[in-house]
Coordinates of C-alpha atoms and ligand atoms in Angstrom, one line a residue:
X348 CA -164.7 -85.9 130.9
X349 CA -166.5 -82.7 131.7
X350 CA -164.6 -80.2 133.8
X351 CA -165.8 -79.7 137.3
X352 CA -167.2 -76.3 136.6
X353 CA -169.7 -77.7 134.1
X354 CA -171.0 -79.9 136.9
X355 CA -171.7 -77.0 139.2
X356 CA -174.0 -75.1 137.0
X357 CA -175.1 -71.7 138.2
X358 CA -178.1 -70.9 136.3
X359 CA -178.6 -67.1 135.8
X360 CA -182.3 -67.8 135.3
X361 CA -182.5 -68.8 138.9
X362 CA -181.6 -65.3 140.1
X363 CA -184.4 -63.2 141.4
X364 CA -185.9 -61.1 138.7
X365 CA -185.3 -57.9 140.5
X366 CA -183.8 -56.7 143.8
X367 CA -186.0 -58.6 146.2
X368 CA -184.8 -57.2 149.5
X369 CA -188.2 -55.8 150.1
X370 CA -189.5 -54.9 153.5
X371 CA -192.6 -56.6 154.8
X372 CA -195.1 -53.9 153.8
X373 CA -197.3 -52.4 156.5
X374 CA -200.4 -53.3 154.5
X375 CA -199.3 -57.0 154.4
X376 CA -198.8 -56.9 158.1
X377 CA -202.1 -55.3 158.7
X378 CA -203.9 -57.7 156.4
X379 CA -202.2 -60.7 158.0
X380 CA -203.1 -59.6 161.5
X381 CA -206.7 -58.7 160.7
X382 CA -207.2 -61.9 158.8
X383 CA -205.8 -64.0 161.6
X384 CA -207.8 -62.2 164.2
X385 CA -211.1 -62.3 162.2
X386 CA -210.8 -65.9 161.4
X387 CA -210.0 -67.1 164.8
X388 CA -211.9 -64.7 167.0
X389 CA -215.2 -66.6 166.6
X390 CA -213.6 -70.0 167.1
X391 CA -216.5 -72.1 168.1
X392 CA -214.8 -74.0 170.8
X393 CA -214.3 -70.7 172.6
X394 CA -210.6 -71.0 172.7
X395 CA -209.1 -67.9 174.2
X396 CA -206.5 -66.6 171.8
X397 CA -203.8 -64.1 171.7
X398 CA -202.7 -63.1 168.3
X399 CA -199.7 -60.9 167.8
X400 CA -197.1 -60.1 165.2
X401 CA -193.4 -60.1 165.9
X402 CA -191.3 -58.4 163.3
X403 CA -187.6 -59.0 163.5
X404 CA -185.8 -55.7 163.7
X405 CA -182.7 -57.1 162.0
X406 CA -183.9 -58.7 158.8
X407 CA -187.5 -57.5 158.3
X408 CA -188.8 -61.0 158.4
X409 CA -192.4 -60.9 159.4
X410 CA -193.6 -63.7 161.6
X411 CA -197.2 -64.0 162.5
X412 CA -197.6 -65.9 165.7
X413 CA -200.6 -67.1 167.4
X414 CA -200.9 -68.4 170.9
X415 CA -203.5 -71.0 171.6
X416 CA -204.8 -71.1 175.1
X417 CA -207.5 -73.2 176.7
X418 CA -208.6 -76.5 175.3
X419 CA -209.9 -78.2 172.2
X420 CA -213.2 -79.8 171.8
X421 CA -213.1 -82.6 174.3
X422 CA -216.8 -83.7 174.4
X423 CA -216.7 -87.2 172.8
X424 CA -220.1 -86.8 171.1
X425 CA -219.3 -83.4 169.6
X426 CA -215.9 -84.7 168.5
X427 CA -217.6 -87.7 166.8
X428 CA -219.9 -85.3 165.0
X429 CA -216.9 -83.3 163.9
X430 CA -215.2 -86.5 162.8
X431 CA -218.2 -87.6 160.7
X432 CA -218.9 -84.1 159.4
X433 CA -215.4 -83.5 158.0
X434 CA -214.5 -87.1 157.0
X435 CA -213.4 -87.3 153.4
X436 CA -213.8 -90.7 151.7
X437 CA -212.7 -91.7 148.2
X438 CA -214.6 -94.9 147.6
X439 CA -212.7 -96.0 144.4
X440 CA -209.3 -95.6 146.1
X441 CA -210.4 -96.8 149.5
X442 CA -208.8 -93.7 151.0
X443 CA -210.0 -91.7 153.9
X444 CA -208.8 -88.3 155.2
X445 CA -209.7 -87.3 158.8
X446 CA -209.1 -83.7 159.6
X447 CA -211.3 -83.6 162.7
X448 CA -208.3 -83.3 165.1
X449 CA -207.1 -80.1 163.5
X450 CA -209.0 -77.4 165.3
X451 CA -210.0 -75.0 162.5
X452 CA -213.3 -73.3 162.9
X453 CA -216.1 -72.8 160.4
X454 CA -215.3 -69.1 160.3
X455 CA -211.7 -69.9 159.3
X456 CA -212.9 -72.1 156.5
X457 CA -215.2 -69.4 155.3
X458 CA -212.3 -66.9 155.4
X459 CA -210.1 -69.2 153.4
X460 CA -212.7 -70.0 150.7
X461 CA -211.8 -67.1 148.3
X462 CA -208.2 -68.0 148.6
X463 CA -208.9 -71.6 147.8
X464 CA -210.9 -70.6 144.8
X465 CA -207.9 -68.6 143.6
X466 CA -205.7 -71.6 144.2
X467 CA -208.0 -73.9 142.3
X468 CA -207.9 -71.5 139.4
X469 CA -204.1 -71.2 139.4
X470 CA -204.0 -75.0 139.5
X471 CA -206.3 -75.3 136.5
X472 CA -204.1 -72.8 134.6
X473 CA -201.0 -74.8 135.6
X474 CA -202.6 -78.0 134.3
X475 CA -203.5 -76.2 131.1
X476 CA -199.8 -75.4 130.4
X477 CA -199.3 -72.0 132.0
X478 CA -195.8 -71.0 133.0
X479 CA -196.4 -71.9 136.6
X480 CA -192.7 -71.7 137.4
X481 CA -192.1 -68.1 136.4
X482 CA -188.5 -67.7 137.7
X483 CA -187.3 -70.6 135.5
X484 CA -189.8 -69.8 132.7
X485 CA -191.1 -73.4 132.8
X486 CA -194.4 -75.2 132.6
X487 CA -195.2 -77.6 135.4
X488 CA -196.5 -80.8 133.8
X489 CA -196.2 -83.7 136.3
X490 CA -200.0 -84.1 136.2
X491 CA -199.9 -84.9 132.5
X492 CA -197.7 -87.9 133.2
X493 CA -200.6 -89.8 134.6
X494 CA -203.1 -88.5 132.0
X495 CA -201.3 -87.6 128.8
X496 CA -204.5 -86.2 127.3
X497 CA -204.2 -83.3 129.6
X498 CA -200.9 -82.3 128.0
X499 CA -201.3 -78.9 126.2
X500 CA -200.3 -80.2 122.8
X501 CA -200.3 -83.5 120.8
X502 CA -196.5 -83.5 120.6
X503 CA -196.1 -83.7 124.4
X504 CA -198.9 -86.2 124.6
X505 CA -197.3 -88.6 122.2
X506 CA -193.9 -88.1 123.9
X507 CA -195.4 -89.1 127.3
X508 CA -197.2 -92.1 125.8
X509 CA -194.2 -93.3 123.9
X510 CA -191.9 -93.1 126.9
X511 CA -194.3 -95.0 129.1
X512 CA -194.6 -97.8 126.5
X513 CA -190.8 -97.9 126.1
X514 CA -190.3 -98.1 129.8
X515 CA -192.8 -100.9 130.3
X516 CA -191.4 -102.8 127.4
X517 CA -187.8 -102.4 128.6
X518 CA -188.8 -103.6 132.1
X519 CA -190.6 -106.6 130.6
X520 CA -187.6 -107.4 128.5
X521 CA -185.2 -107.1 131.4
X522 CA -187.3 -109.3 133.6
X523 CA -187.9 -112.0 130.9
X524 CA -184.2 -112.0 130.1
X525 CA -184.6 -110.8 126.6
X526 CA -182.3 -107.9 127.5
X527 CA -179.5 -109.5 129.4
X528 CA -176.0 -108.7 130.6
X529 CA -173.2 -110.0 128.3
X530 CA -171.2 -112.0 130.8
X531 CA -173.3 -113.1 133.7
X532 CA -173.5 -116.8 134.6
X533 CA -177.2 -116.3 135.5
X534 CA -177.9 -115.2 131.9
X535 CA -180.2 -112.3 133.1
X536 CA -180.1 -109.2 135.2
X537 CA -180.5 -110.0 138.9
X538 CA -179.8 -106.6 140.5
X539 CA -180.5 -103.0 139.9
X540 CA -178.1 -100.3 141.1
X541 CA -179.8 -96.9 141.0
X542 CA -177.5 -93.9 141.0
X543 CA -179.1 -90.5 141.7
X544 CA -179.8 -87.9 144.4
X545 CA -182.7 -85.7 145.7
X546 CA -185.8 -86.2 143.5
X547 CA -183.9 -88.7 141.4
X548 CA -183.4 -91.0 144.4
X549 CA -186.1 -90.3 147.1
X550 CA -189.1 -91.2 144.9
X551 CA -187.6 -94.5 143.6
X552 CA -186.3 -95.4 147.1
X553 CA -189.7 -94.8 148.6
X554 CA -191.6 -96.7 145.9
X555 CA -189.1 -99.5 145.9
X556 CA -189.4 -99.9 149.6
X557 CA -193.2 -99.6 149.7
X558 CA -193.9 -102.0 146.9
X559 CA -191.1 -104.5 146.9
X560 CA -192.4 -108.1 146.8
X561 CA -190.7 -110.6 149.1
X562 CA -188.8 -112.1 146.2
X563 CA -188.5 -109.5 143.5
X564 CA -187.1 -110.6 140.1
X565 CA -184.4 -108.0 140.5
X566 CA -183.2 -106.6 143.8
X567 CA -182.6 -102.9 144.0
X568 CA -180.0 -100.9 145.9
X569 CA -179.1 -97.2 145.7
X570 CA -176.1 -94.9 145.5
X571 CA -177.5 -91.5 146.6
X572 CA -174.5 -89.6 147.9
X573 CA -170.9 -88.9 147.1
X574 CA -169.6 -90.7 150.2
X575 CA -166.9 -93.1 148.9
X576 CA -167.2 -95.5 151.7
X577 CA -171.0 -95.7 151.1
X578 CA -170.4 -96.3 147.4
X579 CA -167.8 -99.0 148.1
X580 CA -170.2 -100.7 150.4
X581 CA -172.9 -100.9 147.8
X582 CA -170.5 -102.3 145.2
X583 CA -169.0 -104.7 147.7
X584 CA -172.4 -106.0 148.5
X585 CA -173.0 -106.7 144.9
X586 CA -169.9 -108.8 144.7
X587 CA -169.8 -111.2 141.8
X588 CA -173.4 -110.1 140.9
X589 CA -171.9 -106.9 139.5
X590 CA -171.8 -108.9 136.2
X591 CA -175.6 -109.1 136.4
X592 CA -176.4 -105.6 137.7
X593 CA -178.4 -103.1 135.7
X594 CA -177.1 -99.7 136.6
X595 CA -179.8 -97.0 136.2
X596 CA -178.3 -93.5 136.4
X597 CA -181.0 -90.9 137.1
X598 CA -180.5 -87.2 136.9
X599 CA -182.9 -84.7 135.4
X600 CA -180.2 -82.1 134.7
X601 CA -177.6 -84.8 133.9
X602 CA -174.9 -82.7 135.6
X603 CA -175.4 -83.2 139.4
X604 CA -171.9 -83.8 140.9
X605 CA -172.9 -86.5 143.4
X606 CA -174.5 -88.5 140.7
X607 CA -171.7 -88.1 138.3
X608 CA -169.3 -89.2 141.0
X609 CA -171.4 -92.3 141.7
X610 CA -171.3 -93.1 138.0
X611 CA -167.6 -92.7 137.8
X612 CA -167.0 -94.9 140.8
X613 CA -169.3 -97.6 139.4
X614 CA -167.7 -97.5 136.0
X615 CA -164.3 -97.9 137.7
X616 CA -165.6 -101.0 139.5
X617 CA -166.8 -102.4 136.2
X618 CA -163.4 -101.8 134.6
X619 CA -161.6 -103.5 137.5
X620 CA -164.0 -106.5 137.2
X621 CA -163.3 -106.7 133.4
X622 CA -166.9 -105.8 132.6
X623 CA -168.2 -103.5 129.9
X624 CA -170.3 -100.8 131.7
X625 CA -172.0 -99.7 128.5
X626 CA -173.8 -103.1 128.2
X627 CA -175.3 -102.7 131.6
X628 CA -175.9 -98.9 131.9
X629 CA -179.2 -97.1 131.6
X630 CA -179.6 -93.3 131.6
X631 CA -182.8 -91.4 132.7
X632 CA -182.3 -87.8 132.0
X633 CA -183.2 -84.7 129.9
X634 CA -182.4 -85.0 126.2
X635 CA -178.9 -83.7 125.4
X636 CA -177.8 -83.4 128.9
X637 CA -174.2 -84.3 129.8
X638 CA -175.5 -87.7 131.0
X639 CA -177.6 -88.2 127.9
X640 CA -174.7 -87.4 125.6
X641 CA -172.3 -89.7 127.6
X642 CA -174.8 -92.5 127.4
X643 CA -175.4 -92.0 123.7
X644 CA -171.7 -91.7 122.8
X645 CA -170.8 -94.8 124.9
X646 CA -173.8 -96.8 123.6
X647 CA -175.5 -97.6 126.9
X648 CA -178.3 -100.2 126.9
X649 CA -181.1 -97.7 127.0
X650 CA -181.8 -94.0 127.5
X651 CA -185.2 -92.6 128.8
X652 CA -186.2 -89.0 128.8
X653 CA -187.0 -86.7 131.7
X654 CA -188.8 -83.5 130.7
X655 CA -187.9 -79.9 131.2
X656 CA -191.5 -79.4 132.5
X657 CA -191.2 -82.0 135.3
X658 CA -189.4 -81.0 138.5
X659 CA -187.0 -83.6 140.1
X660 CA -189.2 -83.9 143.2
X661 CA -192.3 -84.5 141.2
X662 CA -190.7 -86.9 138.7
X663 CA -191.6 -90.1 140.4
X664 CA -194.0 -90.9 137.6
X665 CA -191.5 -90.2 134.9
X666 CA -190.0 -93.6 134.3
X667 CA -189.7 -96.5 136.8
X668 CA -191.1 -99.8 138.0
X669 CA -194.8 -100.8 138.6
X670 CA -195.6 -97.6 136.9
X671 CA -199.0 -98.2 135.2
X672 CA -200.9 -99.0 138.4
X673 CA -199.2 -96.2 140.2
X674 CA -200.3 -93.9 137.4
X675 CA -203.8 -95.1 137.7
X676 CA -203.8 -94.3 141.4
X677 CA -202.3 -90.9 140.8
X678 CA -204.7 -90.1 138.0
X679 CA -207.7 -91.1 140.2
X680 CA -206.4 -88.9 143.0
X681 CA -205.8 -86.1 140.5
X682 CA -209.5 -86.3 139.5
X683 CA -210.5 -86.1 143.1
X684 CA -208.2 -83.2 143.9
X685 CA -209.5 -81.1 141.0
X686 CA -212.8 -80.6 142.8
X687 CA -213.3 -76.9 143.6
X688 CA -215.4 -77.8 146.6
X689 CA -213.1 -77.6 149.6
X690 CA -214.8 -80.3 151.6
X691 CA -214.6 -82.7 148.7
X692 CA -211.0 -82.1 147.8
X693 CA -208.6 -84.0 150.0
X694 CA -205.6 -82.0 148.8
X695 CA -207.4 -78.8 149.7
X696 CA -208.3 -80.2 153.1
X697 CA -204.7 -81.0 153.7
X698 CA -203.6 -77.5 152.6
X699 CA -206.3 -76.0 154.9
X700 CA -205.0 -78.0 157.9
X701 CA -201.4 -77.0 157.2
X702 CA -202.4 -73.3 156.9
X703 CA -204.4 -73.5 160.2
X704 CA -201.9 -75.5 162.1
X705 CA -198.8 -73.5 161.0
X706 CA -200.5 -70.1 160.8
X707 CA -199.7 -70.0 157.1
X708 CA -196.1 -69.2 158.0
X709 CA -194.7 -72.6 158.9
X710 CA -194.8 -71.9 162.6
X711 CA -195.3 -75.7 163.3
X712 CA -193.5 -78.7 161.9
X713 CA -195.2 -81.5 160.1
X714 CA -194.5 -84.9 161.7
X715 CA -195.3 -87.7 159.4
X716 CA -195.9 -91.1 161.0
X717 CA -196.9 -94.0 158.7
X718 CA -197.8 -97.0 160.8
X719 CA -196.4 -99.5 158.3
X720 CA -192.8 -100.5 157.8
X721 CA -193.0 -100.4 154.0
X722 CA -194.0 -96.7 154.1
X723 CA -190.9 -95.8 156.2
X724 CA -189.5 -93.6 153.5
X725 CA -192.7 -91.7 152.9
X726 CA -191.7 -89.0 155.4
X727 CA -188.2 -88.6 153.8
X728 CA -189.9 -88.4 150.4
X729 CA -192.3 -85.8 151.7
X730 CA -189.5 -83.9 153.3
X731 CA -188.1 -83.0 149.9
X732 CA -191.5 -82.5 148.3
X733 CA -192.8 -80.1 151.0
X734 CA -189.6 -78.4 152.1
X735 CA -188.0 -77.8 148.7
X736 CA -191.3 -76.6 147.3
X737 CA -192.5 -74.4 150.1
X738 CA -189.3 -73.3 151.7
X739 CA -188.9 -70.0 149.9
X740 CA -187.3 -66.6 150.8
X741 CA -189.5 -64.5 148.5
X742 CA -193.1 -64.7 147.5
X743 CA -194.3 -64.3 143.9
X744 CA -194.5 -60.5 144.3
X745 CA -190.9 -60.2 145.6
X746 CA -191.8 -59.8 149.3
X747 CA -189.4 -61.4 151.7
X748 CA -191.5 -64.1 153.4
X749 CA -189.2 -66.9 154.4
X750 CA -191.9 -69.5 154.0
X751 CA -191.9 -73.2 154.5
X752 CA -193.1 -76.1 156.7
X753 CA -190.5 -78.5 158.2
X754 CA -191.2 -82.2 157.8
X755 CA -189.8 -85.1 159.7
X756 CA -190.8 -88.5 160.9
X757 CA -190.0 -92.2 160.4
X758 CA -192.7 -94.7 161.3
X759 CA -194.9 -95.9 164.0
X760 CA -195.0 -97.5 166.4
X761 CA -191.2 -97.4 166.3
X762 CA -191.1 -93.7 166.9
X763 CA -193.2 -94.0 170.0
X764 CA -190.1 -95.4 171.6
X765 CA -188.0 -92.5 170.4
X766 CA -189.5 -89.0 170.4
X767 CA -193.3 -89.2 171.0
X768 CA -192.5 -88.3 174.7
X769 CA -191.6 -84.8 173.5
X770 CA -194.5 -84.6 171.1
X771 CA -197.0 -85.4 173.9
X772 CA -195.4 -83.3 176.7
X773 CA -192.6 -81.1 175.4
X774 CA -192.4 -78.1 173.1
X775 CA -195.6 -77.6 171.2
X776 CA -194.1 -76.9 167.7
X777 CA -195.7 -79.5 165.4
X778 CA -198.7 -81.2 164.1
X779 CA -198.8 -84.9 163.2
X780 CA -200.0 -86.7 160.1
X781 CA -200.7 -90.4 160.8
X782 CA -200.8 -92.7 157.8
X783 CA -202.9 -95.7 158.6
X784 CA -203.0 -98.9 156.5
X785 CA -206.1 -101.0 157.4
X786 CA -204.9 -104.4 155.9
X787 CA -202.3 -105.8 158.3
X788 CA -200.9 -108.6 156.2
X789 CA -202.1 -110.7 153.2
X790 CA -205.3 -112.7 153.8
X791 CA -204.8 -116.1 155.4
X792 CA -201.6 -115.2 157.3
X793 CA -203.1 -113.7 160.4
X794 CA -203.1 -115.4 163.8
X795 CA -203.9 -114.3 167.3
X796 CA -200.8 -114.0 169.4
X797 CA -203.0 -113.6 172.5
X798 CA -206.7 -114.3 172.8
X799 CA -208.5 -112.0 170.4
X800 CA -205.5 -110.0 169.5
X801 CA -203.2 -110.1 166.5
X802 CA -199.8 -108.5 166.0
X803 CA -201.5 -106.0 163.7
X804 CA -204.0 -105.1 166.4
X805 CA -201.1 -103.9 168.5
X806 CA -200.0 -101.6 165.7
X807 CA -203.5 -100.3 165.2
X808 CA -203.9 -99.8 169.0
X809 CA -200.6 -97.9 169.1
X810 CA -201.7 -95.5 166.3
X811 CA -205.1 -94.9 167.8
X812 CA -203.7 -94.5 171.3
X813 CA -201.1 -92.0 170.2
X814 CA -203.6 -90.0 168.3
X815 CA -205.9 -89.8 171.3
X816 CA -203.1 -89.1 173.8
X817 CA -201.7 -86.3 171.6
X818 CA -205.2 -84.7 171.2
X819 CA -205.9 -84.9 174.9
X820 CA -202.8 -82.6 175.3
X821 CA -204.1 -80.3 172.5
X822 CA -201.6 -81.6 169.9
X823 CA -203.3 -81.6 166.5
X824 CA -203.3 -84.4 163.9
X825 CA -204.5 -85.4 160.5
X826 CA -205.0 -89.1 159.6
X827 CA -204.8 -90.5 156.1
X828 CA -206.1 -94.0 155.8
X829 CA -205.6 -96.5 153.0
X830 CA -206.8 -100.1 152.7
X831 CA -203.4 -101.5 151.6
X832 CA -200.1 -100.5 150.3
X833 CA -200.4 -101.2 146.6
X834 CA -199.0 -99.4 143.5
X835 CA -202.4 -97.7 143.2
X836 CA -202.5 -96.4 146.8
X837 CA -198.9 -95.3 146.7
X838 CA -199.6 -93.4 143.4
X839 CA -202.6 -91.8 145.0
X840 CA -200.7 -90.8 148.1
X841 CA -198.0 -89.2 146.0
X842 CA -200.5 -87.3 143.9
X843 CA -202.4 -86.2 147.0
X844 CA -199.4 -84.5 148.5
X845 CA -198.1 -83.1 145.2
X846 CA -201.5 -81.3 144.8
X847 CA -201.7 -80.3 148.4
X848 CA -198.2 -78.7 148.1
X849 CA -199.3 -76.9 144.9
X850 CA -202.5 -75.5 146.5
X851 CA -200.7 -74.5 149.7
X852 CA -198.1 -72.6 147.6
X853 CA -200.9 -70.7 146.0
X854 CA -202.4 -69.8 149.4
X855 CA -199.2 -68.3 150.5
X856 CA -198.3 -66.9 147.1
X857 CA -195.0 -68.6 146.4
X858 CA -193.4 -70.5 143.5
X859 CA -193.4 -74.2 144.5
X860 CA -191.6 -75.3 141.5
X861 CA -188.1 -73.9 141.7
X862 CA -185.3 -74.3 144.3
X863 CA -183.0 -71.3 144.0
X864 CA -181.6 -71.8 147.5
X865 CA -180.0 -75.1 146.5
X866 CA -177.7 -73.3 144.1
X867 CA -175.8 -71.4 146.8
X868 CA -174.5 -74.6 148.4
X869 CA -173.5 -76.1 145.1
X870 CA -171.7 -72.9 144.1
X871 CA -169.8 -72.8 147.4
X872 CA -168.8 -76.5 147.0
X873 CA -167.3 -75.6 143.6
X874 CA -165.3 -72.8 145.2
X875 CA -164.0 -75.1 147.9
X876 CA -162.7 -77.6 145.3
X877 CA -161.2 -74.8 143.3
X878 CA -159.3 -73.6 146.4
X879 CA -158.2 -77.2 147.1
X880 CA -156.5 -77.3 143.7
X881 CA -154.6 -74.1 144.5
X882 CA -153.6 -75.6 147.9
X883 CA -152.4 -78.7 146.2
X884 CA -150.3 -76.7 143.7
X885 CA -148.7 -74.7 146.5
X886 CA -147.9 -77.8 148.6
X887 CA -146.6 -79.6 145.5
X888 CA -144.2 -76.8 144.7
X889 CA -142.8 -76.8 148.2
X890 CA -142.7 -80.6 148.3
X891 CA -140.6 -80.6 145.1
X892 CA -137.9 -78.5 146.7
X893 CA -134.7 -80.2 147.9
X894 CA -134.9 -80.4 150.8
X895 CA -138.7 -80.6 151.0
X896 CA -140.2 -77.4 152.5
X897 CA -143.1 -78.1 154.9
X898 CA -145.4 -75.1 155.1
X899 CA -147.5 -73.6 157.9
X900 CA -151.2 -72.8 157.3
X901 CA -150.3 -69.1 157.0
X902 CA -147.7 -69.8 154.4
X903 CA -150.1 -71.9 152.4
X904 CA -152.8 -69.2 152.6
X905 CA -150.4 -66.5 151.6
X906 CA -149.0 -68.5 148.6
X907 CA -152.5 -69.2 147.5
X908 CA -153.2 -65.4 147.7
X909 CA -156.1 -66.3 150.0
X910 CA -155.2 -65.2 153.5
X911 CA -158.9 -64.6 154.2
X912 CA -159.6 -68.3 153.4
X913 CA -157.3 -69.7 156.1
X914 CA -160.0 -71.6 157.9
X915 CA -161.1 -73.4 154.7
X916 CA -157.5 -74.1 153.9
X917 CA -157.1 -75.6 157.3
X918 CA -160.2 -77.8 156.7
X919 CA -158.9 -78.9 153.3
X920 CA -155.5 -79.9 154.8
X921 CA -157.1 -81.7 157.7
X922 CA -159.2 -83.7 155.2
X923 CA -156.2 -84.4 153.0
X924 CA -154.1 -85.5 156.0
X925 CA -156.8 -87.8 157.2
X926 CA -156.8 -89.5 153.8
X927 CA -153.0 -89.7 153.5
X928 CA -152.8 -87.1 150.8
X929 CA -151.0 -84.6 152.8
X930 CA -148.4 -85.4 155.4
X931 CA -147.9 -83.6 158.7
X932 CA -144.2 -82.7 159.4
X933 CA -144.8 -80.9 162.7
X934 CA -147.7 -80.3 165.1
X935 CA -151.2 -81.7 164.8
X936 CA -154.6 -80.7 163.5
X937 CA -155.9 -80.0 167.0
X938 CA -153.5 -77.1 167.2
X939 CA -153.7 -75.4 163.8
X940 CA -150.9 -72.8 164.5
X941 CA -148.5 -75.7 165.2
X942 CA -149.1 -77.4 161.8
X943 CA -146.5 -77.8 159.1
X944 CA -147.5 -80.0 156.1
X945 CA -146.1 -81.3 152.8
X946 CA -147.0 -83.8 150.2
X947 CA -145.6 -87.3 150.2
X948 CA -144.7 -87.1 146.5
X949 CA -143.6 -84.4 144.2
X950 CA -145.6 -84.2 141.0
X951 CA -143.2 -82.8 138.4
X952 CA -145.8 -82.8 135.6
X953 CA -148.0 -80.5 137.6
X954 CA -145.2 -78.3 138.6
X955 CA -144.4 -77.4 135.0
X956 CA -148.0 -77.5 133.8
Ligands
G6P780 O1 -182.1 -85.0 139.0 P1 -181.0 -84.0 139.2 O2 -180.9 -83.0 138.1 O3 -179.7 -84.8 139.3 O4 -181.2 -83.3 140.5 C1 -181.2 -83.9 141.7 C2 -181.6 -82.8 142.8 O5 -180.7 -81.7 142.7 C3 -181.0 -80.6 143.4 O6 -180.5 -80.8 144.7 C4 -182.4 -80.1 143.4 O7 -182.6 -79.2 144.4 C5 -183.3 -81.3 143.6 O8 -184.7 -80.8 143.3 C6 -183.0 -82.4 142.6 O9 -183.9 -83.4 142.7

């Protein structure tokens, strides 16, 4: 078993290359202001504007703010012309993008054109194998997964193709019962339990929810946290079907603590049920990772690779279900989003809208509202893709920029009964993306629940109504329309947003492919657990005395040589007490100074260890 420290890797390569506490330079400030003023001063709808910059005195963070006053284009005919003029249509994919309810002007588009050309060039270089993730010294190759011929060399190309074939064959063999669990009465796998977190969970969850047939050959459930009660619930729900459950453990790094814990908990459940986990376990991870080595040594059913050059949040196409059609959709969208003509490139249009709506500094949140239950998880999926990619402290030149765009949303029309009130009338700090699906339900199932009106017409009406009502109050929106939710359209949507994020990152000059900020929390979590071990040792020593010596928090902190960590020690003891692992002799947790604690048992082995 790996020690805990191995599972909280702190990668030195993730550190900034140089001291990046750099002030926002006056020239940057001037450029930003001039750019914003120039591009918006001629705004054709004659919107009065006030543009000002506000620089925080305390941390040198520059925030360019704009104030929009007056109205948007409200004349229906002019608005219709704007709609038609900017409408993007992808005939092959049956996908439309409407950006008419974002108020950018022609002057703004012209100002942005050179930046987009630079972004297109950077994207081309990325696709050709440039080190597009400089901090980590990595190529960024998720686009090759849907067109292996793009891979920069034949070795990578054949790796991609072989993996895809192997995944598809494995899936067929599991479904047909050729690969089966050793001791299940059904004689085939009936359930999938997917264990993973972040990019190793959100994509599979989204796709599984979006594309699940009514009666899938295998049902899928997820463990995506280190919450023991949540894990117990998933295992309990499987019940006797644990014997016919295929457990797929997904972790690019192969060392993420939450995923490791999920695996250990599931393996324990297998042992207790008298089942051999290795005959039902599959690993999807980088070659030679901790997970890969474990799976190899224990002889799991299968192992599939994730690549160094594919980030977790862009790994949806690495290995999974229904993959070939999704890849076709993604590849078609990739072709469309390679266009260097802004108007013809839906990813560039999205990036343009994001830049306009959020002033290129994330001043507005992106609310994602799919009007389709099966796309519920799209917003959660996009939350990671957008926020982990764009939420960066420094730009590529080392300037402190604190970039990002916040993403939230669930689905319509459900959310209309929750927070649309605030969107329409409250604080104006967002823009909306509607996802519209034209086909309501499979052909032949529709009926009119009142004369001339189906259930789906209501959903349609709610979307259109909300879009209009928001715009009437100067709230901007984008609408992405697809014909149906199919593997192809889901693949296309994922590819559309992956590219939009990449292009936007170029516009604001940040690395979209690393996540240095995530390391801080992981490191701190490791320190908490290390402190907990010291607390346990101190309490154990006092609890082994005759008579037992209950300790105050101050005494524990002092004996741990960590008086400055007393608050964390209190939290550790509170948590242990709630789980019957520490006993309260006096006082209670609500009055920390009154507390005296000890352990229920003395562990002699540990005492003399
Ligand atoms: O796939 P794994 O290596 O287990 O990583 C799972 C997740 O870990 C971290 O939180 C990263 O920030 C995510 O980008 C990643 O998706």
